PDB file of C-alpha atoms and ligand atoms in Angstrom:
ATOM      1  CA  UNK A  19     -44.472 -26.386 -14.733  1.00 87.00           C
ATOM      2  CA  UNK A  20     -41.332 -26.103 -16.813  1.00 91.00           C
ATOM      3  CA  UNK A  21     -41.821 -24.486 -20.182  1.00 97.00           C
ATOM      4  CA  UNK A  22     -41.262 -26.763 -23.156  1.00 98.00           C
ATOM      5  CA  UNK A  23     -39.089 -25.372 -25.915  1.00 98.00           C
ATOM      6  CA  UNK A  24     -39.081 -27.676 -28.925  1.00 98.00           C
ATOM      7  CA  UNK A  25     -37.225 -27.342 -32.203  1.00 98.00           C
ATOM      8  CA  UNK A  26     -39.024 -28.460 -35.329  1.00 98.00           C
ATOM      9  CA  UNK A  27     -36.297 -28.639 -37.937  1.00 98.00           C
ATOM     10  CA  UNK A  28     -38.775 -29.653 -40.649  1.00 98.00           C
ATOM     11  CA  UNK A  29     -36.931 -31.006 -43.735  1.00 98.00           C
ATOM     12  CA  UNK A  30     -33.562 -29.465 -42.852  1.00 98.00           C
ATOM     13  CA  UNK A  31     -30.153 -30.625 -41.630  1.00 97.00           C
ATOM     14  CA  UNK A  32     -28.679 -33.967 -42.591  1.00 94.00           C
ATOM     15  CA  UNK A  33     -26.425 -35.904 -40.189  1.00 87.00           C
ATOM     16  CA  UNK A  34     -23.187 -33.910 -40.177  1.00 93.00           C
ATOM     17  CA  UNK A  35     -24.889 -30.530 -39.968  1.00 96.00           C
ATOM     18  CA  UNK A  36     -27.177 -31.824 -37.220  1.00 97.00           C
ATOM     19  CA  UNK A  37     -24.252 -33.010 -35.097  1.00 97.00           C
ATOM     20  CA  UNK A  38     -22.423 -29.703 -35.545  1.00 97.00           C
ATOM     21  CA  UNK A  39     -25.522 -27.925 -34.279  1.00 98.00           C
ATOM     22  CA  UNK A  40     -25.794 -30.197 -31.218  1.00 97.00           C
ATOM     23  CA  UNK A  41     -22.106 -29.745 -30.324  1.00 97.00           C
ATOM     24  CA  UNK A  42     -22.425 -25.960 -30.439  1.00 97.00           C
ATOM     25  CA  UNK A  43     -25.858 -25.862 -28.792  1.00 98.00           C
ATOM     26  CA  UNK A  44     -24.853 -28.074 -25.839  1.00 96.00           C
ATOM     27  CA  UNK A  45     -22.173 -25.548 -24.841  1.00 95.00           C
ATOM     28  CA  UNK A  46     -24.635 -22.672 -25.042  1.00 96.00           C
ATOM     29  CA  UNK A  47     -27.256 -24.217 -22.752  1.00 95.00           C
ATOM     30  CA  UNK A  48     -25.063 -25.515 -19.946  1.00 91.00           C
ATOM     31  CA  UNK A  49     -26.689 -23.364 -17.267  1.00 87.00           C
ATOM     32  CA  UNK A  50     -30.279 -23.629 -18.395  1.00 88.00           C
ATOM     33  CA  UNK A  51     -32.669 -24.328 -15.536  1.00 84.00           C
ATOM     34  CA  UNK A  52     -36.203 -23.752 -16.618  1.00 86.00           C
ATOM     35  CA  UNK A  53     -36.760 -25.120 -20.071  1.00 94.00           C
ATOM     36  CA  UNK A  54     -37.427 -28.675 -21.099  1.00 96.00           C
ATOM     37  CA  UNK A  55     -35.617 -28.859 -24.432  1.00 98.00           C
ATOM     38  CA  UNK A  56     -36.656 -31.122 -27.290  1.00 98.00           C
ATOM     39  CA  UNK A  57     -35.132 -31.360 -30.753  1.00 98.00           C
ATOM     40  CA  UNK A  58     -37.173 -32.865 -33.572  1.00 98.00           C
ATOM     41  CA  UNK A  59     -34.851 -33.499 -36.527  1.00 98.00           C
ATOM     42  CA  UNK A  60     -35.523 -35.439 -39.708  1.00 97.00           C
ATOM     43  CA  UNK A  61     -35.998 -39.201 -39.335  1.00 97.00           C
ATOM     44  CA  UNK A  62     -32.576 -39.854 -40.858  1.00 97.00           C
ATOM     45  CA  UNK A  63     -30.735 -37.746 -38.265  1.00 97.00           C
ATOM     46  CA  UNK A  64     -32.478 -39.224 -35.197  1.00 97.00           C
ATOM     47  CA  UNK A  65     -29.973 -41.974 -34.560  1.00 96.00           C
ATOM     48  CA  UNK A  66     -26.872 -39.790 -34.775  1.00 95.00           C
ATOM     49  CA  UNK A  67     -28.439 -37.110 -32.616  1.00 96.00           C
ATOM     50  CA  UNK A  68     -29.467 -39.630 -29.996  1.00 96.00           C
ATOM     51  CA  UNK A  69     -25.809 -40.543 -29.522  1.00 95.00           C
ATOM     52  CA  UNK A  70     -24.695 -36.935 -29.300  1.00 95.00           C
ATOM     53  CA  UNK A  71     -27.237 -35.879 -26.645  1.00 96.00           C
ATOM     54  CA  UNK A  72     -26.368 -38.566 -24.078  1.00 93.00           C
ATOM     55  CA  UNK A  73     -25.772 -36.863 -20.697  1.00 90.00           C
ATOM     56  CA  UNK A  74     -27.183 -33.583 -21.938  1.00 93.00           C
ATOM     57  CA  UNK A  75     -30.408 -31.695 -21.210  1.00 93.00           C
ATOM     58  CA  UNK A  76     -31.707 -32.304 -24.697  1.00 97.00           C
ATOM     59  CA  UNK A  77     -34.515 -34.737 -25.429  1.00 98.00           C
ATOM     60  CA  UNK A  78     -35.393 -36.227 -28.780  1.00 98.00           C
ATOM     61  CA  UNK A  79     -38.604 -35.987 -30.775  1.00 98.00           C
ATOM     62  CA  UNK A  80     -39.844 -36.915 -34.242  1.00 98.00           C
ATOM     63  CA  UNK A  81     -41.915 -34.775 -36.602  1.00 98.00           C
ATOM     64  CA  UNK A  82     -44.471 -37.371 -37.611  1.00 98.00           C
ATOM     65  CA  UNK A  83     -45.413 -41.017 -37.166  1.00 98.00           C
ATOM     66  CA  UNK A  84     -47.717 -43.719 -38.519  1.00 98.00           C
ATOM     67  CA  UNK A  85     -50.349 -45.073 -36.143  1.00 98.00           C
ATOM     68  CA  UNK A  86     -49.590 -48.766 -36.749  1.00 98.00           C
ATOM     69  CA  UNK A  87     -46.647 -50.488 -35.081  1.00 98.00           C
ATOM     70  CA  UNK A  88     -45.598 -52.279 -38.283  1.00 98.00           C
ATOM     71  CA  UNK A  89     -46.921 -53.318 -41.668  1.00 98.00           C
ATOM     72  CA  UNK A  90     -47.028 -52.588 -45.380  1.00 98.00           C
ATOM     73  CA  UNK A  91     -46.876 -48.785 -45.187  1.00 98.00           C
ATOM     74  CA  UNK A  92     -44.101 -47.763 -47.530  1.00 98.00           C
ATOM     75  CA  UNK A  93     -42.195 -44.708 -46.423  1.00 97.00           C
ATOM     76  CA  UNK A  94     -43.632 -44.505 -42.924  1.00 98.00           C
ATOM     77  CA  UNK A  95     -42.077 -44.760 -39.444  1.00 98.00           C
ATOM     78  CA  UNK A  96     -43.919 -46.449 -36.577  1.00 98.00           C
ATOM     79  CA  UNK A  97     -44.185 -45.582 -32.870  1.00 98.00           C
ATOM     80  CA  UNK A  98     -42.030 -48.623 -32.065  1.00 98.00           C
ATOM     81  CA  UNK A  99     -39.316 -47.365 -34.389  1.00 98.00           C
ATOM     82  CA  UNK A 100     -39.359 -43.931 -32.791  1.00 98.00           C
ATOM     83  CA  UNK A 101     -39.088 -45.442 -29.329  1.00 98.00           C
ATOM     84  CA  UNK A 102     -36.307 -47.705 -30.515  1.00 97.00           C
ATOM     85  CA  UNK A 103     -34.256 -44.765 -31.749  1.00 97.00           C
ATOM     86  CA  UNK A 104     -34.722 -42.900 -28.474  1.00 97.00           C
ATOM     87  CA  UNK A 105     -37.590 -40.489 -29.093  1.00 98.00           C
ATOM     88  CA  UNK A 106     -39.633 -39.290 -26.138  1.00 98.00           C
ATOM     89  CA  UNK A 107     -41.787 -36.843 -28.093  1.00 98.00           C
ATOM     90  CA  UNK A 108     -43.542 -36.738 -31.440  1.00 98.00           C
ATOM     91  CA  UNK A 109     -45.084 -33.775 -33.247  1.00 99.00           C
ATOM     92  CA  UNK A 110     -48.510 -34.733 -34.598  1.00 98.00           C
ATOM     93  CA  UNK A 111     -50.948 -32.872 -36.811  1.00 98.00           C
ATOM     94  CA  UNK A 112     -48.590 -30.118 -37.899  1.00 98.00           C
ATOM     95  CA  UNK A 113     -50.303 -27.755 -40.348  1.00 98.00           C
ATOM     96  CA  UNK A 114     -47.770 -28.698 -43.025  1.00 98.00           C
ATOM     97  CA  UNK A 115     -48.800 -32.353 -42.629  1.00 98.00           C
ATOM     98  CA  UNK A 116     -52.440 -31.296 -42.832  1.00 97.00           C
ATOM     99  CA  UNK A 117     -51.934 -29.059 -45.868  1.00 96.00           C
ATOM    100  CA  UNK A 118     -49.364 -30.950 -47.971  1.00 97.00           C
ATOM    101  CA  UNK A 119     -50.070 -34.535 -46.910  1.00 97.00           C
ATOM    102  CA  UNK A 120     -53.837 -34.322 -46.429  1.00 96.00           C
ATOM    103  CA  UNK A 121     -53.825 -35.395 -42.782  1.00 98.00           C
ATOM    104  CA  UNK A 122     -57.168 -34.848 -41.117  1.00 98.00           C
ATOM    105  CA  UNK A 123     -58.274 -34.762 -37.501  1.00 98.00           C
ATOM    106  CA  UNK A 124     -59.487 -38.384 -37.508  1.00 98.00           C
ATOM    107  CA  UNK A 125     -56.106 -39.638 -38.701  1.00 98.00           C
ATOM    108  CA  UNK A 126     -54.297 -37.415 -36.206  1.00 98.00           C
ATOM    109  CA  UNK A 127     -56.485 -38.831 -33.425  1.00 98.00           C
ATOM    110  CA  UNK A 128     -55.305 -42.353 -34.332  1.00 98.00           C
ATOM    111  CA  UNK A 129     -51.715 -41.145 -34.187  1.00 98.00           C
ATOM    112  CA  UNK A 130     -52.200 -39.469 -30.794  1.00 98.00           C
ATOM    113  CA  UNK A 131     -53.620 -42.695 -29.376  1.00 98.00           C
ATOM    114  CA  UNK A 132     -50.821 -44.797 -30.908  1.00 98.00           C
ATOM    115  CA  UNK A 133     -48.160 -42.453 -29.524  1.00 98.00           C
ATOM    116  CA  UNK A 134     -49.621 -42.686 -26.019  1.00 98.00           C
ATOM    117  CA  UNK A 135     -49.942 -46.475 -26.230  1.00 98.00           C
ATOM    118  CA  UNK A 136     -46.238 -46.628 -26.983  1.00 98.00           C
ATOM    119  CA  UNK A 137     -45.034 -44.220 -24.311  1.00 98.00           C
ATOM    120  CA  UNK A 138     -44.403 -41.256 -26.581  1.00 98.00           C
ATOM    121  CA  UNK A 139     -45.537 -37.738 -25.609  1.00 98.00           C
ATOM    122  CA  UNK A 140     -47.478 -36.107 -28.432  1.00 98.00           C
ATOM    123  CA  UNK A 141     -47.016 -32.445 -29.309  1.00 99.00           C
ATOM    124  CA  UNK A 142     -50.401 -31.982 -30.955  1.00 98.00           C
ATOM    125  CA  UNK A 143     -50.601 -29.004 -33.312  1.00 98.00           C
ATOM    126  CA  UNK A 144     -53.765 -27.007 -33.865  1.00 98.00           C
ATOM    127  CA  UNK A 145     -54.418 -23.589 -35.349  1.00 98.00           C
ATOM    128  CA  UNK A 146     -56.451 -21.633 -37.853  1.00 98.00           C
ATOM    129  CA  UNK A 147     -55.349 -20.382 -41.256  1.00 97.00           C
ATOM    130  CA  UNK A 148     -55.600 -16.788 -42.437  1.00 97.00           C
ATOM    131  CA  UNK A 149     -58.908 -17.179 -44.209  1.00 97.00           C
ATOM    132  CA  UNK A 150     -60.485 -18.844 -41.197  1.00 98.00           C
ATOM    133  CA  UNK A 151     -59.168 -16.077 -38.967  1.00 97.00           C
ATOM    134  CA  UNK A 152     -60.509 -13.358 -41.296  1.00 97.00           C
ATOM    135  CA  UNK A 153     -63.903 -15.049 -41.207  1.00 98.00           C
ATOM    136  CA  UNK A 154     -63.875 -15.104 -37.392  1.00 98.00           C
ATOM    137  CA  UNK A 155     -63.746 -18.893 -37.403  1.00 98.00           C
ATOM    138  CA  UNK A 156     -60.697 -19.305 -35.114  1.00 98.00           C
ATOM    139  CA  UNK A 157     -62.624 -20.590 -32.114  1.00 98.00           C
ATOM    140  CA  UNK A 158     -64.746 -22.972 -34.149  1.00 98.00           C
ATOM    141  CA  UNK A 159     -61.756 -24.367 -36.074  1.00 98.00           C
ATOM    142  CA  UNK A 160     -59.474 -24.855 -33.094  1.00 98.00           C
ATOM    143  CA  UNK A 161     -62.217 -26.386 -30.957  1.00 98.00           C
ATOM    144  CA  UNK A 162     -63.148 -28.794 -33.718  1.00 98.00           C
ATOM    145  CA  UNK A 163     -59.504 -29.843 -34.131  1.00 98.00           C
ATOM    146  CA  UNK A 164     -59.185 -30.479 -30.392  1.00 98.00           C
ATOM    147  CA  UNK A 165     -62.524 -32.269 -30.154  1.00 98.00           C
ATOM    148  CA  UNK A 166     -61.590 -34.823 -32.826  1.00 98.00           C
ATOM    149  CA  UNK A 167     -57.830 -35.115 -32.274  1.00 98.00           C
ATOM    150  CA  UNK A 168     -58.396 -35.787 -28.555  1.00 98.00           C
ATOM    151  CA  UNK A 169     -61.362 -38.141 -29.019  1.00 98.00           C
ATOM    152  CA  UNK A 170     -61.264 -41.142 -26.620  1.00 98.00           C
ATOM    153  CA  UNK A 171     -58.379 -39.668 -24.630  1.00 98.00           C
ATOM    154  CA  UNK A 172     -58.816 -39.681 -20.850  1.00 98.00           C
ATOM    155  CA  UNK A 173     -57.598 -37.246 -18.204  1.00 98.00           C
ATOM    156  CA  UNK A 174     -54.673 -39.451 -17.214  1.00 98.00           C
ATOM    157  CA  UNK A 175     -53.480 -39.626 -20.809  1.00 98.00           C
ATOM    158  CA  UNK A 176     -53.784 -35.846 -21.067  1.00 98.00           C
ATOM    159  CA  UNK A 177     -50.880 -35.533 -18.617  1.00 98.00           C
ATOM    160  CA  UNK A 178     -48.615 -36.786 -21.431  1.00 98.00           C
ATOM    161  CA  UNK A 179     -49.981 -34.486 -24.134  1.00 98.00           C
ATOM    162  CA  UNK A 180     -48.687 -31.054 -25.112  1.00 98.00           C
ATOM    163  CA  UNK A 181     -50.800 -28.836 -27.337  1.00 98.00           C
ATOM    164  CA  UNK A 182     -49.062 -26.491 -29.780  1.00 98.00           C
ATOM    165  CA  UNK A 183     -51.093 -23.497 -30.891  1.00 98.00           C
ATOM    166  CA  UNK A 184     -49.705 -22.718 -34.313  1.00 98.00           C
ATOM    167  CA  UNK A 185     -51.759 -20.123 -36.163  1.00 98.00           C
ATOM    168  CA  UNK A 186     -50.921 -21.032 -39.756  1.00 97.00           C
ATOM    169  CA  UNK A 187     -50.665 -17.371 -40.814  1.00 97.00           C
ATOM    170  CA  UNK A 188     -47.833 -16.807 -38.331  1.00 97.00           C
ATOM    171  CA  UNK A 189     -45.641 -19.702 -39.498  1.00 97.00           C
ATOM    172  CA  UNK A 190     -42.521 -18.366 -41.209  1.00 95.00           C
ATOM    173  CA  UNK A 191     -42.143 -20.988 -43.962  1.00 92.00           C
ATOM    174  CA  UNK A 192     -38.448 -20.119 -43.765  1.00 92.00           C
ATOM    175  CA  UNK A 193     -38.783 -16.327 -43.975  1.00 95.00           C
ATOM    176  CA  UNK A 194     -36.907 -14.906 -40.963  1.00 94.00           C
ATOM    177  CA  UNK A 195     -38.818 -11.612 -41.277  1.00 94.00           C
ATOM    178  CA  UNK A 196     -42.266 -13.165 -41.156  1.00 95.00           C
ATOM    179  CA  UNK A 197     -44.437 -11.687 -38.409  1.00 94.00           C
ATOM    180  CA  UNK A 198     -45.349 -13.773 -35.374  1.00 96.00           C
ATOM    181  CA  UNK A 199     -48.714 -13.421 -33.675  1.00 96.00           C
ATOM    182  CA  UNK A 200     -48.626 -10.575 -31.178  1.00 97.00           C
ATOM    183  CA  UNK A 201     -48.276 -11.816 -27.597  1.00 98.00           C
ATOM    184  CA  UNK A 202     -51.877 -10.692 -27.023  1.00 98.00           C
ATOM    185  CA  UNK A 203     -53.235 -12.573 -30.047  1.00 98.00           C
ATOM    186  CA  UNK A 204     -51.257 -15.674 -29.104  1.00 98.00           C
ATOM    187  CA  UNK A 205     -52.489 -15.447 -25.523  1.00 98.00           C
ATOM    188  CA  UNK A 206     -56.068 -15.253 -26.765  1.00 98.00           C
ATOM    189  CA  UNK A 207     -55.576 -18.469 -28.761  1.00 98.00           C
ATOM    190  CA  UNK A 208     -54.037 -20.213 -25.771  1.00 98.00           C
ATOM    191  CA  UNK A 209     -56.865 -19.127 -23.514  1.00 98.00           C
ATOM    192  CA  UNK A 210     -59.374 -20.426 -25.993  1.00 98.00           C
ATOM    193  CA  UNK A 211     -57.594 -23.800 -25.973  1.00 98.00           C
ATOM    194  CA  UNK A 212     -57.437 -23.910 -22.186  1.00 98.00           C
ATOM    195  CA  UNK A 213     -61.132 -23.040 -21.871  1.00 98.00           C
ATOM    196  CA  UNK A 214     -62.011 -25.802 -24.278  1.00 98.00           C
ATOM    197  CA  UNK A 215     -59.855 -28.334 -22.402  1.00 98.00           C
ATOM    198  CA  UNK A 216     -61.755 -27.399 -19.283  1.00 98.00           C
ATOM    199  CA  UNK A 217     -65.044 -28.104 -21.057  1.00 98.00           C
ATOM    200  CA  UNK A 218     -63.783 -31.333 -22.594  1.00 98.00           C
ATOM    201  CA  UNK A 219     -62.014 -32.636 -19.445  1.00 98.00           C
ATOM    202  CA  UNK A 220     -61.898 -30.563 -16.252  1.00 98.00           C
ATOM    203  CA  UNK A 221     -60.210 -27.508 -14.803  1.00 98.00           C
ATOM    204  CA  UNK A 222     -57.191 -29.400 -13.427  1.00 98.00           C
ATOM    205  CA  UNK A 223     -56.505 -30.888 -16.869  1.00 98.00           C
ATOM    206  CA  UNK A 224     -56.901 -27.483 -18.493  1.00 98.00           C
ATOM    207  CA  UNK A 225     -54.507 -25.934 -16.017  1.00 97.00           C
ATOM    208  CA  UNK A 226     -51.874 -28.673 -16.141  1.00 97.00           C
ATOM    209  CA  UNK A 227     -51.705 -29.247 -19.895  1.00 98.00           C
ATOM    210  CA  UNK A 228     -48.789 -27.477 -21.503  1.00 98.00           C
ATOM    211  CA  UNK A 229     -49.993 -25.251 -24.327  1.00 98.00           C
ATOM    212  CA  UNK A 230     -47.049 -23.996 -26.356  1.00 98.00           C
ATOM    213  CA  UNK A 231     -46.913 -21.393 -29.125  1.00 98.00           C
ATOM    214  CA  UNK A 232     -45.511 -21.867 -32.637  1.00 98.00           C
ATOM    215  CA  UNK A 233     -45.194 -19.351 -35.473  1.00 98.00           C
ATOM    216  CA  UNK A 234     -42.119 -17.163 -36.085  1.00 97.00           C
ATOM    217  CA  UNK A 235     -40.868 -17.357 -32.515  1.00 98.00           C
ATOM    218  CA  UNK A 236     -37.343 -15.936 -32.464  1.00 97.00           C
ATOM    219  CA  UNK A 237     -34.868 -14.411 -30.000  1.00 97.00           C
ATOM    220  CA  UNK A 238     -36.420 -10.961 -30.549  1.00 97.00           C
ATOM    221  CA  UNK A 239     -39.939 -11.943 -29.482  1.00 97.00           C
ATOM    222  CA  UNK A 240     -39.497 -15.089 -27.373  1.00 98.00           C
ATOM    223  CA  UNK A 241     -39.309 -13.400 -23.992  1.00 97.00           C
ATOM    224  CA  UNK A 242     -42.486 -11.435 -24.528  1.00 98.00           C
ATOM    225  CA  UNK A 243     -44.419 -14.418 -25.882  1.00 98.00           C
ATOM    226  CA  UNK A 244     -43.161 -16.749 -23.147  1.00 97.00           C
ATOM    227  CA  UNK A 245     -44.112 -14.286 -20.433  1.00 97.00           C
ATOM    228  CA  UNK A 246     -47.816 -14.484 -21.275  1.00 97.00           C
ATOM    229  CA  UNK A 247     -49.759 -16.333 -18.582  1.00 96.00           C
ATOM    230  CA  UNK A 248     -51.179 -19.074 -20.828  1.00 98.00           C
ATOM    231  CA  UNK A 249     -48.104 -19.702 -22.971  1.00 98.00           C
ATOM    232  CA  UNK A 250     -46.150 -22.670 -21.626  1.00 97.00           C
ATOM    233  CA  UNK A 251     -43.395 -22.889 -24.189  1.00 98.00           C
ATOM    234  CA  UNK A 252     -42.616 -22.692 -27.876  1.00 98.00           C
ATOM    235  CA  UNK A 253     -42.443 -24.867 -30.972  1.00 98.00           C
ATOM    236  CA  UNK A 254     -39.778 -23.217 -33.066  1.00 98.00           C
ATOM    237  CA  UNK A 255     -39.134 -23.766 -36.766  1.00 98.00           C
ATOM    238  CA  UNK A 256     -36.792 -21.436 -38.614  1.00 98.00           C
ATOM    239  CA  UNK A 257     -35.069 -19.899 -35.585  1.00 98.00           C
ATOM    240  CA  UNK A 258     -34.263 -23.356 -34.230  1.00 98.00           C
ATOM    241  CA  UNK A 259     -31.937 -24.058 -37.154  1.00 98.00           C
ATOM    242  CA  UNK A 260     -29.268 -21.788 -35.711  1.00 98.00           C
ATOM    243  CA  UNK A 261     -27.727 -22.936 -32.419  1.00 98.00           C
ATOM    244  CA  UNK A 262     -27.234 -19.415 -31.058  1.00 98.00           C
ATOM    245  CA  UNK A 263     -30.724 -18.214 -31.798  1.00 98.00           C
ATOM    246  CA  UNK A 264     -32.343 -21.397 -30.473  1.00 98.00           C
ATOM    247  CA  UNK A 265     -30.242 -21.131 -27.306  1.00 97.00           C
ATOM    248  CA  UNK A 266     -31.424 -17.530 -26.864  1.00 97.00           C
ATOM    249  CA  UNK A 267     -35.026 -18.683 -27.063  1.00 97.00           C
ATOM    250  CA  UNK A 268     -34.352 -21.470 -24.574  1.00 97.00           C
ATOM    251  CA  UNK A 269     -32.866 -18.891 -22.210  1.00 96.00           C
ATOM    252  CA  UNK A 270     -36.096 -16.887 -22.375  1.00 95.00           C
ATOM    253  CA  UNK A 271     -38.081 -19.751 -20.823  1.00 94.00           C
ATOM    254  CA  UNK A 272     -39.350 -19.534 -17.273  1.00 84.00           C
ATOM    255  CA  UNK A 273     -41.321 -21.547 -14.751  1.00 82.00           C
ATOM    256  CA  UNK A 274     -45.066 -21.285 -15.294  1.00 80.00           C
TER     257      UNK A 274
HETATM  258  P1  13P B   6     -41.490 -21.069 -37.756  1.00 70.21           P
HETATM  259  O1  13P B   6     -40.862 -20.892 -36.381  1.00 70.21           O
HETATM  260  O2  13P B   6     -40.461 -21.192 -38.848  1.00 70.21           O
HETATM  261  O3  13P B   6     -42.546 -20.075 -38.017  1.00 70.21           O
HETATM  262  O4  13P B   6     -42.210 -22.497 -37.733  1.00 70.21           O
HETATM  263  C1  13P B   6     -43.143 -22.744 -36.759  1.00 70.21           C
HETATM  264  C2  13P B   6     -43.529 -24.153 -36.868  1.00 70.21           C
HETATM  265  O5  13P B   6     -44.184 -24.537 -37.822  1.00 70.21           O
HETATM  266  C3  13P B   6     -43.064 -25.055 -35.805  1.00 70.21           C
HETATM  267  O6  13P B   6     -43.696 -26.284 -35.878  1.00 70.21           O
END
C-alpha cells in the first residue's frame, strides 16, 4: 500500500498564506511516487485550497466534522459541506478535540459512521496520554478507543478508514524541539493497534488498514519512523506548516 502523509495544520494559515504554501509545495513534490498526500487546513481555507490543488497530487481533508448532515448546530460543518467543498478525508477524534472540546469515543463513533455514509475517508486518531502511559495503561486505553470509535463498522467500511496512532505525549503543540516517540515505541503502538484490529475484524482487515503515526514527525526523524514495518504513513502537525519540511517528509515515504 502507499503510505499516507497527511498535514494537520490545526488552527494555522488563513487563505493567502495557505495558497502560498500550496504553490511552493506543489513544485517540491513533482516527482513523488509513493506517498498519498493529504492537506487538512482550517475550514475557511478549504475552498481556496481546493482550487489550487486541481491537477496536482494533493488531496483535501478537514480537521473535524459534525455527524448530522444539516440542522441547528451553530458553528459546525457537516459531512455534506465537506464533500461539497472537495474533501476526501476528515480527521476525527484528534486528542485536541477530545481534550479541549470534550469529544468522547461515542461521539467520535457517530462521526466515523457519518463520514463513511457520505463517502469521506476518516483518519481516526487514537493514543494514550503521558499519565496513562506511565501507569501502563496504553494497551487498555487504545483498545477501548478503537472498540467504541469503530462500533458498528463492518470489514468493507474498514477499507476506507485510516487509523492515526498519536501518543498525546509526543505531540509537539507547536514546539519544534519536542521529542517524537522513538521508532521502536511507535512501532509497538502500531502493532498493538493491528493486533486489536485482527481481534475485532480479521487478519486481512488488520493487514490492509493503514495505521499512520502522529507526534513530532519531522524531516529529521521521518525516514526512520516510516521505515518501521507497521507504520503506514504520518499525520504531521507543526512540521507540515513549512512547505520544505513537509515535502521532505513526503519524500521519506515508501511502499508498504
Ligand atoms: P505535531 O506534528 O505538531 O506533533 O502534531 C501532531 C498532530 O497532532 C497531528 O495531528
